[in-house]
Amino acid sequence: MPRAKLRTLPKPGSSFKKRYKGDTHILSVVEQKGCIRYRLNGQIFNNPSAAARSLTHYEVNGWLFWSIDK
């Protein structure tokens, strides 16, 4: 059975750009109450997938969508 990949959370203050449907979107990593959160267009999300879903309106792997693993 393959092992799950352990992800290192990005540091607060980092940001990721994504060009989607002709617009450039910036996902900012913030710390809120001791937890890592993600801000997009003034909204706070618990994970990058929720932020990506707010743009695409369908389920998407946010780690891949925002290229966070690179």
XYZ file of N, CA, C and O in Angstrom:
280
model
N 0.844 -1.175 0.000
C 0.000 0.000 0.000
C 0.893 1.242 0.000
O 1.798 1.356 0.817
N 0.654 2.210 -0.919
C 1.499 3.405 -0.972
C 1.294 4.277 0.265
O 0.208 4.325 0.832
N 2.342 4.941 0.641
C 2.276 5.849 1.781
C 1.683 7.179 1.352
O 1.934 7.659 0.249
N 0.938 7.787 2.256
C 0.383 9.114 1.984
C 1.519 10.139 2.065
O 2.419 10.027 2.885
N 1.471 11.126 1.199
C 2.479 12.171 1.199
C 2.185 13.144 2.337
O 1.072 13.634 2.470
N 3.189 13.392 3.167
C 3.034 14.361 4.246
C 3.286 15.750 3.687
O 4.293 15.991 3.030
N 2.372 16.638 3.926
C 2.500 17.997 3.418
C 3.033 18.911 4.507
O 2.623 18.827 5.649
N 3.903 19.802 4.117
C 4.354 20.850 5.003
C 3.499 22.067 4.690
O 3.404 22.482 3.534
N 2.854 22.608 5.705
C 1.996 23.767 5.474
C 2.837 24.971 5.090
O 3.924 25.178 5.640
N 2.343 25.774 4.156
C 3.075 26.980 3.793
C 3.085 27.956 4.979
O 2.204 27.929 5.826
N 4.072 28.798 5.018
C 4.234 29.759 6.112
C 3.312 30.958 5.923
O 3.072 31.383 4.789
N 2.792 31.502 7.031
C 2.013 32.739 6.930
C 2.842 33.817 6.236
O 4.047 33.920 6.447
N 2.189 34.576 5.379
C 2.874 35.604 4.599
C 3.174 35.155 3.184
O 3.435 35.978 2.314
N 3.143 33.828 2.930
C 3.349 33.369 1.561
C 2.064 33.562 0.760
O 0.987 33.694 1.325
N 2.228 33.578 -0.535
C 1.060 33.712 -1.402
C 1.287 32.905 -2.674
O 2.418 32.601 -3.045
N 0.183 32.568 -3.322
C 0.204 31.745 -4.532
C -0.706 32.387 -5.564
O -1.825 32.775 -5.247
N -0.220 32.507 -6.789
C -1.013 33.099 -7.876
C -1.571 32.003 -8.760
O -0.917 30.985 -9.000
N -2.773 32.256 -9.265
C -3.397 31.325 -10.208
C -4.146 32.138 -11.242
O -4.957 32.997 -10.903
N -3.863 31.854 -12.493
C -4.623 32.469 -13.589
C -5.774 31.528 -13.889
O -5.568 30.343 -14.176
N -6.998 32.041 -13.778
C -8.181 31.207 -13.990
C -9.247 32.031 -14.693
O -9.625 33.112 -14.222
N -9.688 31.548 -15.838
C -10.713 32.209 -16.656
C -10.380 33.677 -16.924
O -11.208 34.556 -16.789
N -9.114 33.921 -17.262
C -8.695 35.265 -17.664
C -8.348 36.203 -16.527
O -7.899 37.316 -16.771
N -8.555 35.797 -15.291
C -8.234 36.643 -14.143
C -7.113 36.018 -13.323
O -7.000 34.800 -13.238
N -6.308 36.851 -12.704
C -5.264 36.380 -11.807
C -5.779 36.477 -10.379
O -6.236 37.536 -9.940
N -5.726 35.367 -9.660
C -6.198 35.297 -8.278
C -5.000 35.037 -7.378
O -4.097 34.275 -7.741
N -4.985 35.655 -6.209
C -3.888 35.480 -5.259
C -4.435 34.886 -3.973
O -5.339 35.446 -3.347
N -3.892 33.749 -3.603
C -4.231 33.062 -2.363
C -3.149 33.404 -1.345
O -1.978 33.113 -1.565
N -3.532 34.056 -0.257
C -2.573 34.440 0.781
C -2.692 33.501 1.966
O -3.797 33.124 2.362
N -1.561 33.138 2.533
C -1.530 32.284 3.713
C -1.471 33.192 4.941
O -0.603 34.064 5.021
N -2.407 32.996 5.853
C -2.483 33.831 7.055
C -2.561 32.940 8.291
O -2.902 31.765 8.205
N -2.237 33.516 9.423
C -2.396 32.803 10.686
C -3.551 33.452 11.432
O -3.635 34.669 11.536
N -4.464 32.612 11.900
C -5.640 33.116 12.598
C -5.881 32.226 13.813
O -6.109 31.014 13.657
N -5.789 32.802 14.982
C -5.986 32.057 16.235
C -5.068 30.840 16.316
O -5.483 29.744 16.697
N -3.830 31.004 15.886
C -2.841 29.935 15.960
C -2.944 28.878 14.880
O -2.221 27.885 14.912
N -3.830 29.062 13.903
C -4.009 28.084 12.819
C -3.691 28.720 11.474
O -3.882 29.914 11.277
N -3.219 27.902 10.549
C -2.967 28.357 9.183
C -4.302 28.413 8.445
O -5.077 27.462 8.455
N -4.571 29.548 7.812
C -5.779 29.745 7.016
C -5.366 30.352 5.677
O -4.228 30.782 5.493
N -6.313 30.429 4.757
C -6.043 30.897 3.396
C -7.044 31.983 3.035
O -8.247 31.787 3.161
N -6.531 33.156 2.606
C -7.401 34.283 2.265
C -7.434 34.459 0.752
O -6.398 34.498 0.085
N -8.641 34.590 0.237
C -8.861 34.820 -1.191
C -10.003 35.803 -1.334
O -11.097 35.570 -0.794
N -9.747 36.904 -2.012
C -10.779 37.925 -2.245
C -11.469 38.358 -0.947
O -12.678 38.532 -0.899
N -10.684 38.483 0.119
C -11.220 38.953 1.393
C -11.907 37.901 2.235
O -12.301 38.168 3.358
N -12.048 36.694 1.722
C -12.671 35.603 2.475
C -11.587 34.692 3.026
O -10.557 34.479 2.397
N -11.842 34.113 4.203
C -10.906 33.192 4.839
C -11.424 31.768 4.655
O -12.605 31.493 4.873
N -10.519 30.871 4.265
C -10.853 29.459 4.051
C -9.953 28.592 4.917
O -8.817 28.960 5.204
N -10.453 27.432 5.315
C -9.685 26.512 6.149
C -8.621 25.749 5.371
O -7.674 25.238 5.963
N -8.791 25.633 4.060
C -7.830 24.877 3.260
C -7.818 25.406 1.830
O -8.750 26.094 1.403
N -6.769 25.105 1.074
C -6.677 25.604 -0.296
C -7.762 25.053 -1.218
O -8.157 25.706 -2.183
N -8.271 23.856 -0.924
C -9.330 23.281 -1.768
C -10.617 24.088 -1.663
O -11.299 24.315 -2.669
N -10.954 24.537 -0.477
C -12.170 25.352 -0.301
C -12.026 26.671 -1.053
O -12.988 27.152 -1.672
N -10.839 27.259 -1.020
C -10.609 28.506 -1.752
C -10.729 28.277 -3.256
O -11.357 29.065 -3.970
N -10.151 27.193 -3.749
C -10.241 26.879 -5.182
C -11.689 26.609 -5.589
O -12.143 27.058 -6.642
N -12.426 25.898 -4.743
C -13.825 25.590 -5.028
C -14.662 26.868 -5.135
O -15.601 26.940 -5.920
N -14.302 27.900 -4.367
C -15.052 29.157 -4.440
C -14.904 29.820 -5.809
O -15.773 30.580 -6.223
N -13.812 29.523 -6.516
C -13.612 30.057 -7.868
C -14.231 29.174 -8.935
O -14.866 29.660 -9.867
N -14.016 27.866 -8.813
C -14.407 26.948 -9.885
C -15.847 26.469 -9.785
O -16.428 26.059 -10.772
N -16.399 26.477 -8.564
C -17.752 25.986 -8.280
C -17.867 24.474 -8.458
O -18.941 23.953 -8.703
N -16.735 23.768 -8.346
C -16.740 22.300 -8.310
C -15.560 21.834 -7.463
O -14.652 22.604 -7.160
N -15.598 20.566 -7.069
C -14.540 20.008 -6.230
C -13.226 19.982 -6.996
O -13.179 19.587 -8.160
N -12.170 20.406 -6.330
C -10.849 20.447 -6.954
C -9.802 20.272 -5.850
O -10.031 20.659 -4.710
N -8.677 19.658 -6.187
C -7.586 19.522 -5.241
C -6.857 20.864 -5.175
O -6.146 21.250 -6.096
N -7.051 21.569 -4.087
C -6.481 22.906 -3.939
C -4.970 22.937 -3.912
O -4.349 23.904 -4.355
N -4.342 21.866 -3.409
C -2.879 21.828 -3.378
C -2.331 21.841 -4.806
O -1.332 22.493 -5.086
N -3.010 21.142 -5.700
C -2.585 21.125 -7.103
C -3.025 22.394 -7.832
O -2.280 22.959 -8.628
N -4.248 22.840 -7.588
C -4.803 24.024 -8.235
C -3.897 25.242 -8.013
O -3.593 25.980 -8.939
N -3.454 25.434 -6.782
C -2.628 26.602 -6.432
C -1.126 26.309 -6.591
O -0.311 27.183 -6.358
N -0.751 25.088 -6.971
C 0.660 24.682 -7.113
C 1.443 24.885 -5.819
O 2.578 25.352 -5.823
N 0.836 24.530 -4.702
C 1.473 24.726 -3.401
C 2.608 23.753 -3.191
O 3.586 24.068 -2.518
N 2.566 22.570 -3.769
C 3.621 21.576 -3.552
C 4.920 21.920 -4.274
O 5.945 21.329 -4.002
N 4.894 22.850 -5.201
C 6.093 23.138 -6.005
C 7.036 24.059 -5.266
O 6.673 24.939 -4.591
